[in-house]
XYZ file of C-alpha atoms in Angstrom:
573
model
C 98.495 138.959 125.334
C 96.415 142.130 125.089
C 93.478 140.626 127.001
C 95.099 141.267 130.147
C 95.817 144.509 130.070
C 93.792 146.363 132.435
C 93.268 149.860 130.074
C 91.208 147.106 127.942
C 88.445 146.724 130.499
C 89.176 147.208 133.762
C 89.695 150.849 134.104
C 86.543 151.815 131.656
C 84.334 150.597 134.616
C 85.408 153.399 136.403
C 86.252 156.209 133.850
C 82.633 157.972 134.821
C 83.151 159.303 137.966
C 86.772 159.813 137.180
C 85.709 162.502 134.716
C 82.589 164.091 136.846
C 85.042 164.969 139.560
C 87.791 166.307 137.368
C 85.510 168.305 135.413
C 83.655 169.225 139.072
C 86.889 170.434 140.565
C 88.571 172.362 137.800
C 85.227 174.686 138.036
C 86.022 175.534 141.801
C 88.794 178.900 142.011
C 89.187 181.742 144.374
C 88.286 185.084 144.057
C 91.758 187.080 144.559
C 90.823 189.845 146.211
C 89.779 187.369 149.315
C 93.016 185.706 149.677
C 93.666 187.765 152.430
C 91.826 186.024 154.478
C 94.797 182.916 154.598
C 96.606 182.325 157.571
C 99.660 179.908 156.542
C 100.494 177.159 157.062
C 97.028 175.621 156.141
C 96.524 173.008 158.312
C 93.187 172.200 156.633
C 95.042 172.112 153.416
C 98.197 169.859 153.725
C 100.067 172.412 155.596
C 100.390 174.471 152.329
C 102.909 177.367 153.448
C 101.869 179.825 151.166
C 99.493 180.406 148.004
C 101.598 178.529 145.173
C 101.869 175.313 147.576
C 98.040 175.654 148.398
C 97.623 176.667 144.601
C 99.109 173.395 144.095
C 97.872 171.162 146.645
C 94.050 172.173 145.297
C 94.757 171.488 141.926
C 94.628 167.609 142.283
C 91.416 165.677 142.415
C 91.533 163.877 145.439
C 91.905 167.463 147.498
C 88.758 169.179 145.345
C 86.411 168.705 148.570
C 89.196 169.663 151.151
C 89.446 172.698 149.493
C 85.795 173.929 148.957
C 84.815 173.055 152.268
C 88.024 175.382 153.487
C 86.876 177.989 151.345
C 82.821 177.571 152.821
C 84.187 177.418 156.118
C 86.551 180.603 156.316
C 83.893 182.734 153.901
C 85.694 182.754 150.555
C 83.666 183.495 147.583
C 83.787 180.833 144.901
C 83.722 181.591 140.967
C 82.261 179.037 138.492
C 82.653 179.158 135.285
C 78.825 179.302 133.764
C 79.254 176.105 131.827
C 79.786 174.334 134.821
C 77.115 175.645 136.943
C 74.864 173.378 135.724
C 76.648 170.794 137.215
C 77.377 171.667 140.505
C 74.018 172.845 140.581
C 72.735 169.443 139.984
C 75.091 167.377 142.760
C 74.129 170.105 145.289
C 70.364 169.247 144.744
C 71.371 165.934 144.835
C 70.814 165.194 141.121
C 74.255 163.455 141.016
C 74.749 159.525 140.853
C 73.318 158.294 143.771
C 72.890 161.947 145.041
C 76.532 161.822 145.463
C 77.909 165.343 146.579
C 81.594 164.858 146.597
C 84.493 163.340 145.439
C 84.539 160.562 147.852
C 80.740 159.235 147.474
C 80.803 159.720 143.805
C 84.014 157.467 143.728
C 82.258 155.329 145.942
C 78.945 154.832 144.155
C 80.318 154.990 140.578
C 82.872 151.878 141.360
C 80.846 149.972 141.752
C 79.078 148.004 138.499
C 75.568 147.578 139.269
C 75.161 151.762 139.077
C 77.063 151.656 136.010
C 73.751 153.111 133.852
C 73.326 155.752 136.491
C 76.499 157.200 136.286
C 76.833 156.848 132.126
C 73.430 158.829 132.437
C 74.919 161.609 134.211
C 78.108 161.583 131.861
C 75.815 161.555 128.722
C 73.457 164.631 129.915
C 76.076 166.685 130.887
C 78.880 165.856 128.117
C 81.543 165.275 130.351
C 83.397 162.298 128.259
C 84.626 162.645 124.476
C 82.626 160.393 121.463
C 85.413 157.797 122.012
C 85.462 157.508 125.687
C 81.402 157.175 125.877
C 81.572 154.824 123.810
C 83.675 152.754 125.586
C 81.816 153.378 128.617
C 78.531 152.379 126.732
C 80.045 148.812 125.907
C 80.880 148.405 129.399
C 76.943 148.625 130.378
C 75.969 147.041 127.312
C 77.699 144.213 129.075
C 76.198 144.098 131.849
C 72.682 145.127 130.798
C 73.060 141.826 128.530
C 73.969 139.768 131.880
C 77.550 138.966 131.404
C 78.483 137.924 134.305
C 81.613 139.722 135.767
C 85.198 137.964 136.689
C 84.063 136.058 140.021
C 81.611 138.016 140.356
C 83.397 141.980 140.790
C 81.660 145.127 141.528
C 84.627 147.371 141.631
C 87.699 148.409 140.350
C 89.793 146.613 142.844
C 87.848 143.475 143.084
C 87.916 143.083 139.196
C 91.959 143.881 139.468
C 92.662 141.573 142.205
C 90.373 138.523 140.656
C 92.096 138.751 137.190
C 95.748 139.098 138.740
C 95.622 135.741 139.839
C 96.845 133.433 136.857
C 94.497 130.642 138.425
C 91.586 133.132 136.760
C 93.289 133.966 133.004
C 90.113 131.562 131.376
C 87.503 133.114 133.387
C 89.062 136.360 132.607
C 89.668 136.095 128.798
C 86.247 134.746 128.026
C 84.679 137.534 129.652
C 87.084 140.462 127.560
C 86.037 138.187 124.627
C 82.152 138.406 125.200
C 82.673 141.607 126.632
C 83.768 142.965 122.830
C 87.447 143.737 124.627
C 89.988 142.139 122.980
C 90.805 143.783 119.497
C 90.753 141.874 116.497
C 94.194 141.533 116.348
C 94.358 139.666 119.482
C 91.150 137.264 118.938
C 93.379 134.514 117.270
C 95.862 134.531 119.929
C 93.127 134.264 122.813
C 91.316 131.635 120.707
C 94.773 129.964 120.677
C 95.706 130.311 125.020
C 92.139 129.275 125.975
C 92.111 125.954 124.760
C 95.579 125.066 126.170
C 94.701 126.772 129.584
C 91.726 124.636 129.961
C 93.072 121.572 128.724
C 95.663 122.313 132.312
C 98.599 124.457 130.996
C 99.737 127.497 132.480
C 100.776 130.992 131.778
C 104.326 131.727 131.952
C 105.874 132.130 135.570
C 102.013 132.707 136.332
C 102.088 136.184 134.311
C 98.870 137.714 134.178
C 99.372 140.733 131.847
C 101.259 141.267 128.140
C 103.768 143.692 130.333
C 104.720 140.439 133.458
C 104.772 137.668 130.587
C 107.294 140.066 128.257
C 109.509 140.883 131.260
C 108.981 136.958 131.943
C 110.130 136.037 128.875
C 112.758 138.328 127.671
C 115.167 136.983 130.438
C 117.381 134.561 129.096
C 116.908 131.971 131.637
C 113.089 131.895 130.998
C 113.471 131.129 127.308
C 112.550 126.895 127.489
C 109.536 127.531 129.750
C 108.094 130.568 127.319
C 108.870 128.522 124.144
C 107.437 125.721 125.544
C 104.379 127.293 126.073
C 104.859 129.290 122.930
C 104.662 125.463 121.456
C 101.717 123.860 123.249
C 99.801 126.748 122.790
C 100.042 126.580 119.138
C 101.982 130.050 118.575
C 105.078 128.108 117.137
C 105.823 125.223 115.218
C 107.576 122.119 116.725
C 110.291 123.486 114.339
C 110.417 126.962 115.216
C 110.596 126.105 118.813
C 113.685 123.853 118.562
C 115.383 126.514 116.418
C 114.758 128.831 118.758
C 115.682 126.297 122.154
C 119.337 125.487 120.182
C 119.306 129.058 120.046
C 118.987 130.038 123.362
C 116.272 131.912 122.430
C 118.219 135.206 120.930
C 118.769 135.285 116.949
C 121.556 136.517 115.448
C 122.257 140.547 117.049
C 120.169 139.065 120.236
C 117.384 139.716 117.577
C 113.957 138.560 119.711
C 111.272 137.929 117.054
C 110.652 137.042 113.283
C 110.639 140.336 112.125
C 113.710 141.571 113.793
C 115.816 138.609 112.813
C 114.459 139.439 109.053
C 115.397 142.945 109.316
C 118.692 142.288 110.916
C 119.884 139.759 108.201
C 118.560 141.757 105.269
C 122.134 143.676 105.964
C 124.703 141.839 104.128
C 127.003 142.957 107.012
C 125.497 140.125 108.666
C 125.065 137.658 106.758
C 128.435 135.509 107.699
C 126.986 135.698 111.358
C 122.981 135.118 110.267
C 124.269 132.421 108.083
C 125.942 130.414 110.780
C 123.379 131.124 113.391
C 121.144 129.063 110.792
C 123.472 126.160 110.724
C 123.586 125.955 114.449
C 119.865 126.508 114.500
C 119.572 123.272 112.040
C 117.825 125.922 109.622
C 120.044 124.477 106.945
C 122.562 122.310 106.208
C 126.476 123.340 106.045
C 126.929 123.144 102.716
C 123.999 125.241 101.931
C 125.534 127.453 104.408
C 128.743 127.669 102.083
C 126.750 128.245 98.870
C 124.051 131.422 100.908
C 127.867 132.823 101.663
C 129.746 132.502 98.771
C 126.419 133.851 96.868
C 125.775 136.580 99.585
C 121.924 135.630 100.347
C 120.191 136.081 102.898
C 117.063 134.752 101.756
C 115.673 132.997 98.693
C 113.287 133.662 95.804
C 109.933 135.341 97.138
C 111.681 135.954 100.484
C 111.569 132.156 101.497
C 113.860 131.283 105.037
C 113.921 127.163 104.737
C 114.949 124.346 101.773
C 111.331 123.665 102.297
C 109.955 126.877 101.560
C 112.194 128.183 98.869
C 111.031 124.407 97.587
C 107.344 125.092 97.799
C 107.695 128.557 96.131
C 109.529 127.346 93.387
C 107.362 124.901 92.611
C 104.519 127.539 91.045
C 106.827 130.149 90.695
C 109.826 128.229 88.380
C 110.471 131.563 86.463
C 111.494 133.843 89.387
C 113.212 130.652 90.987
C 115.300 130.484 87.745
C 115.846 134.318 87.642
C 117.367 134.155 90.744
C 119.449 131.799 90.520
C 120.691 133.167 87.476
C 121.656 136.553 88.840
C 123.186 135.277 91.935
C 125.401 133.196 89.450
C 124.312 129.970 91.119
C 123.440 127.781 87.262
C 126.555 126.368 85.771
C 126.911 126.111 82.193
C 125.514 122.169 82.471
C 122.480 123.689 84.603
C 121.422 126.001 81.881
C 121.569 123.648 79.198
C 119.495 120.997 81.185
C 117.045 123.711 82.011
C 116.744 124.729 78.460
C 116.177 120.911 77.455
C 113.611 120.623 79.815
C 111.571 123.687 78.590
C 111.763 122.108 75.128
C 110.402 118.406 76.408
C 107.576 120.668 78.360
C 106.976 122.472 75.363
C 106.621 118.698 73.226
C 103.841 117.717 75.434
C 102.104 119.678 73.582
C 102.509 117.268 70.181
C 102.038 114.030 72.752
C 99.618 111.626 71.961
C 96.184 111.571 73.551
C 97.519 107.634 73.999
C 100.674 108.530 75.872
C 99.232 111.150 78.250
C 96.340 108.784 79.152
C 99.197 106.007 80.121
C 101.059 108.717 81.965
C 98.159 109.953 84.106
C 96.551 106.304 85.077
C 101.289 105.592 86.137
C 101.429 108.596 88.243
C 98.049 109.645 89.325
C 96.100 112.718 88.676
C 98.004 115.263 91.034
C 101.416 113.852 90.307
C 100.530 114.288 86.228
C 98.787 117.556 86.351
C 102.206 118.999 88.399
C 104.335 117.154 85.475
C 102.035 118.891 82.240
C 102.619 122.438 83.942
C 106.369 121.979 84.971
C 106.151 122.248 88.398
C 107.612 119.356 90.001
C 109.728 119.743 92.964
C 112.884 118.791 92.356
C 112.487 115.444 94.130
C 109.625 114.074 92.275
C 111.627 115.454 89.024
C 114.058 112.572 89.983
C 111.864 109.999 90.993
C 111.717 106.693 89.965
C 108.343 106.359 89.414
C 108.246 109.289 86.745
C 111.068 107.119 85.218
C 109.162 104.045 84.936
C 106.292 106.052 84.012
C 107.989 107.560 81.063
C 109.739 104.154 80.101
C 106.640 102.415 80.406
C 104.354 104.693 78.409
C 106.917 105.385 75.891
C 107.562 101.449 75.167
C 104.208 101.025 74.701
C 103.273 103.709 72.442
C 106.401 102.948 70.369
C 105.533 98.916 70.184
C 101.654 100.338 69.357
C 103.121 102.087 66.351
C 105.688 99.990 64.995
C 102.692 97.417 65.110
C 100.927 100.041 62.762
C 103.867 99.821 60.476
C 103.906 96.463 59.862
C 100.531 96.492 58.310
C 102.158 98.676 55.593
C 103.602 97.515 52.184
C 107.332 97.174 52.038
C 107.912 101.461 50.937
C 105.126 102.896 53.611
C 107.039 100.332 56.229
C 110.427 102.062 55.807
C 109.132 105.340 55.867
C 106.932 104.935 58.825
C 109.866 103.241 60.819
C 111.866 106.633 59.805
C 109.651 108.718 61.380
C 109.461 106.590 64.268
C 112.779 106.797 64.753
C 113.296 110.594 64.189
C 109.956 111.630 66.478
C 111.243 109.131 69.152
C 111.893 111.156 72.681
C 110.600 114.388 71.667
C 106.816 114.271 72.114
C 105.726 114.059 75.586
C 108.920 111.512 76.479
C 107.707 109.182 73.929
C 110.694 106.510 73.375
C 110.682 103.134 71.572
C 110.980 100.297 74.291
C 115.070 99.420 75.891
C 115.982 95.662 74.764
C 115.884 93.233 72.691
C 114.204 94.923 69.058
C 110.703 93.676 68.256
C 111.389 90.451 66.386
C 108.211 90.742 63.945
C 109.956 93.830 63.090
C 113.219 92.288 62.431
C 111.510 90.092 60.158
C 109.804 92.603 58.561
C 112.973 94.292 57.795
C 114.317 91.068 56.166
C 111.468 90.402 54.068
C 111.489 93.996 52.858
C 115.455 93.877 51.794
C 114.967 90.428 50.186
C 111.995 91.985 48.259
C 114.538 94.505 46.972
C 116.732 92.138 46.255
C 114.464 89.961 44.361
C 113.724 93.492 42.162
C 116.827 93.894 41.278
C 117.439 90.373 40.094
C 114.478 90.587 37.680
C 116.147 93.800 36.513
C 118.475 93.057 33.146
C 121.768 93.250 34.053
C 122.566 96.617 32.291
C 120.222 97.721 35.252
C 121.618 95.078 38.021
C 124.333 96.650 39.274
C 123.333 100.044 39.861
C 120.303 98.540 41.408
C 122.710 96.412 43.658
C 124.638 99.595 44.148
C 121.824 101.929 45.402
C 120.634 98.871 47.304
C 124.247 98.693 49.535
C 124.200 102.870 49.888
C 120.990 102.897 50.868
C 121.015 100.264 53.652
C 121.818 102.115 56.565
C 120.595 100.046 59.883
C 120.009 97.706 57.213
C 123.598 96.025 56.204
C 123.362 93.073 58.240
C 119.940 91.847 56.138
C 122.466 93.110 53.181
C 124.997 91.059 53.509
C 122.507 88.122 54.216
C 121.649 88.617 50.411
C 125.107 89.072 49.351
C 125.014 85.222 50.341
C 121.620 84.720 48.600
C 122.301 81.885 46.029
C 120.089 83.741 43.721
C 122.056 86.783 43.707
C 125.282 85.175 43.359
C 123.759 83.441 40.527
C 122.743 86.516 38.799
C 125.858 88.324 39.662
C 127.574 85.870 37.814
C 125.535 85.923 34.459
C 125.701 89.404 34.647
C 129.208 88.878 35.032
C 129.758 86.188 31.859
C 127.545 88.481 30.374
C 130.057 91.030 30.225
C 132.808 88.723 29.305
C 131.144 87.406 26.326
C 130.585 91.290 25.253
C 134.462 91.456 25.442
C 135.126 88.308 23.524
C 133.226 89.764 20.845
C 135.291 92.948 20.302
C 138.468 92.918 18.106
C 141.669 92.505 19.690
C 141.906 96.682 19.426
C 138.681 97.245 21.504
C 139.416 93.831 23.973
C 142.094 95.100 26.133
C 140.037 98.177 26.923
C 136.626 96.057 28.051
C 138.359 93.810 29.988
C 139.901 96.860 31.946
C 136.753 97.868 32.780
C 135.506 95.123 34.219
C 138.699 94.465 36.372
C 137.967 98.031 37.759
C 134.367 98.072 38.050
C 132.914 94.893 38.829
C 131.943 91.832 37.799
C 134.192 88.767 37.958
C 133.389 85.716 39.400
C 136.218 83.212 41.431
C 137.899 80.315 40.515
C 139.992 78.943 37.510
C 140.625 81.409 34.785
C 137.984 81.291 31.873
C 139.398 79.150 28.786
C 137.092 81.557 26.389
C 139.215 84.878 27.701
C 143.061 82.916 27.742
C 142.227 81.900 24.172
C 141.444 85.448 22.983
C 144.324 86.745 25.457
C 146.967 84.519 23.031
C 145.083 85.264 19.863
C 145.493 89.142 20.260
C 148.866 88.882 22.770
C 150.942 85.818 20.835
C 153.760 85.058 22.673
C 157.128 86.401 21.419
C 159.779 83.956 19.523
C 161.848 82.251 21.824
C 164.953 83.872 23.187
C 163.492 87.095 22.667
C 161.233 89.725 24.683
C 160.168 89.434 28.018
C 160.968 86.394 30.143
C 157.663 86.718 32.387
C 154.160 88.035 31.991
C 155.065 89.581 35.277
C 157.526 92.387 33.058
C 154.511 94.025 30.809
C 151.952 95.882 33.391
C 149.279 95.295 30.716
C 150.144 91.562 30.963
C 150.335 91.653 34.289
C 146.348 93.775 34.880
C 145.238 90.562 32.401
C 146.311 88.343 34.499
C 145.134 90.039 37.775
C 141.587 89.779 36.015
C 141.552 86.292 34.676
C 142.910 85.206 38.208
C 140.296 86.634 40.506
């Protein structure tokens, strides 16, 4: 509260005359050689008892006339100094302000405003005041030349003083040091801010009228509610800030009275134990952030921020340094990283996302939401949100459905390789995923038609080709083997399977006894063979190559040859 200081306006109304009569008396001196001429005490001159007192007693302003009219009266000879002859020169001619001739009607007609131009006149012509101080001078009648009118009205230094020390005056006060060009810039905003709320009723603190009464107001402890109160309605704190610093008491941590001192004090990791719980009791943050800013020594977050909410806000356009930091102070577990890393990767997909997909995601979350989501910088609440959930299940489920709708259109080979790279694409670009649920039935049944097509191809194969077609058909199946083993029931197939299988059996029967055994090994161990009653054909050529022995001789069972015994396996499969 600058504006009230009285070196900002008050005392330039009166600096003229102040410097005419200093200037005026340090010219007067005494010749030595008349000194003589003393009696002492000098009754004329305080009762000086000897020359140092006198010496002394003349050498402050308000004695300059005392002591000139002692030296006229007793016949001393007075030197000036050339450079200020001019001066006296022109107050004894009664060229001064007002034709003032001493200290005491100089101070008189200088006080007072209205003779303000007079006296800067005299000031200017005789270059009594420094660039600096004429220039404040020069504002002051600059003010009143452009008819500002003065605090209720003052002329003089005391009437101005005594008007603006009342706190009832602070508005009239303020406005004037405002149009008067008084209040540095510095200041402005906080005048701009007390005006409003003095007008609108509200009051100074304990009535203080200058920056020096409302400090010594306000730094004792029991005037801390009423100064942050005002603080408050005045607009210099934050409803926040002003209940931190009521639960407080108003005193941070090492009694620390603003900001920057609490700043500077916590910066020390000596104190951060102390700043840390000073924070919790202030409802700054909560306790177990409190734990985590001690175990991980910090006394403040990335890009210096104090609150959740600001560290939030900063991290939201600043992720890298956010992620630094948290890094160094070892706050990322292994987990952390890994999601952080996945995350970079689905940010850097978006790139591959389908004009389709980001369209949907834009017109689910809005414009702001999406443009945030693009560029990664989400805070971590909307990160979680449902809606970006739904958005991304949504969005995904339809652009999946919209292309396995394009596959169908496809012959039976483009079909299964489009669904592939459905499948392995699915997730990675821009959060595309194929819809939760129950799978599309059209493309169930396109599945089915497309493995009974195969099917059907390999039945029109011969069956030297059949089986390996068969084979490469059950390998090659993958999320396919339940349509598979729907053909393994196809009455078709079993039908060829089985003349594929008499097939072979016939090739058997045809072969001498020598080559026989042999064939029908192979077929037990690779494949064919159909169920039921053994075939007549293969029994007769069995006891036409294998007689059975004479009786009471040999083997008494099938059972006792192995090579009897794998016949028999085959023949009763």
């Amino acid at each position: 509260m600058n504006f009230l200081n009285r070196k900002n306006w008050v005392t330039i109304l009166f600096i003229g005359f102040v410097i005419i009569l200093a200037i005026v008396g340090s010219t007067i001196s005494v010749i030595a050689q008349d000194l003589n001429k003393i009696t002492y005490p000098v009754a004329d001159l305080g009762n000086c008892a000897n020359q140092q007192e006198c010496k002394a007693y003349c050498s402050v302003s308000d004695n300059y006339s005392k002591c000139a009219a002692f030296a006229k009266k007793i016949g001393l000879d007075i030197e000036i100094p050339l450079e200020q002859r001019a001066i006296l020169e022109a107050m004894q001619k009664g060229e001064g302000p007002g034709q003032c001739k001493d200290e005491a009607s100089c101070r008189n007609y200088c006080e007072d405003i209205d003779h303000i131009e007079e006296c800067i006149s005299f000031v200017e012509k005789f270059n009594l005041a420094s660039g600096d101080e004429l220039k404040e001078i020069r504002k002051m009648a600059d003010v009143k030349k452009a008819g500002v009118a003065f605090p209720g009205n003052c002329k003089t230094k005391e009437s101005c003083m005594q008007y603006c020390d009342n706190s009832a005056n602070a508005v009239v006060c303020m406005e004037f040091a405002l149009k008067a060009g008084f209040i540095p810039k510095e200041d402005a905003e906080a005048v701009s801010k007390i005006l409003p709320y003095l007008k609108s009723g509200g009051k100074l603190p304990g009535g203080c009228t200058t920056k020096e009464s409302c400090d010594t107001y306000c730094n004792n402890n029991t005037n801390v509610t009423e100064c942050v109160n005002f603080a408050e309605k005045a607009g210099f704190m934050t409803k926040e800030d002003a209940d931190m610093v009521r639960k407080a008491g108003g005193k941070g941590p090492g009694n620390c009275g603003s900001r920057e001192a609490c700043d500077s004090y916590c910066k020390d990791e000596t104190h951060i134990d102390e700043c840390v719980d000073f924070a919790v009791r202030a409802g700054l943050i909560s306790a177990e952030d409190a734990e985590m800013a001690k175990r991980f020594k910090i006394t403040s977050g990335p890009g210096g921020c104090k609150s959740k909410a600001e560290c939030e806000a900063f991290c939201v356009t600043n992720q890298d340094v956010c992620f630094e930091f948290a890094k160094d102070h070892g706050m990322l577990s292994e987990e952390d990283l890994k999601n952080i890393e996945e995350q970079k990767k689905f940010l850097e997909s978006l790139d591959k996302a389908s004009p389709e997909w980001l369209v949907c995601m834009e017109k689910e979350l809005g414009s702001s939401f999406f443009e945030r989501f693009k560029v990664g910088k989400l805070t971590q609440t909307e990160a979680k949100s449902p809606a970006l959930e739904k958005a991304q299940r949504k969005c995904g489920g339809e652009m999946a459905q919209e292309k396995q709708i394009a596959c169908l259109a496809l012959s039976c080979a483009e079909f299964e390789a489009c669904l592939k790279a459905l499948e392995s694409s699915g997730g990675e670009q821009g959060g595309e995923q194929q819809g939760e649920g129950t799978p599309n039935p059209a493309i169930n049944a396109k599945v089915q038609a497309c493995q009974q097509e195969k099917i059907n191809a390999c039945i029109a194969k011969p069956c030297g080709e059949f089986d390996a077609c068969v084979n490469a058909l059950q390998q090659g199946g993958g999320k396919q083997g339940g349509q598979q083993q729907q053909g393994e029931s196809d009455p078709k197939l079993k039908a060829k399977i089985q003349a594929c299988t008499d097939e072979k059996i016939n090739a058997c029967l045809a072969k001498p006894c020598g080559e026989f055994q042999a064939c029908l090994n192979s077929l037990g161990a690779g494949g064919g063979g159909g169920g039921g009653a053994p075939d007549p054909a293969v029994q007769t050529k069995f006891m036409s190559c294998f007689p059975p022995p004479p009786s009471g001789g040999g083997p008494s069972s099938f059972i006792n040859n192995s090579f009897l015994a794998a016949i028999l396996g085959f023949l009763l499969k």
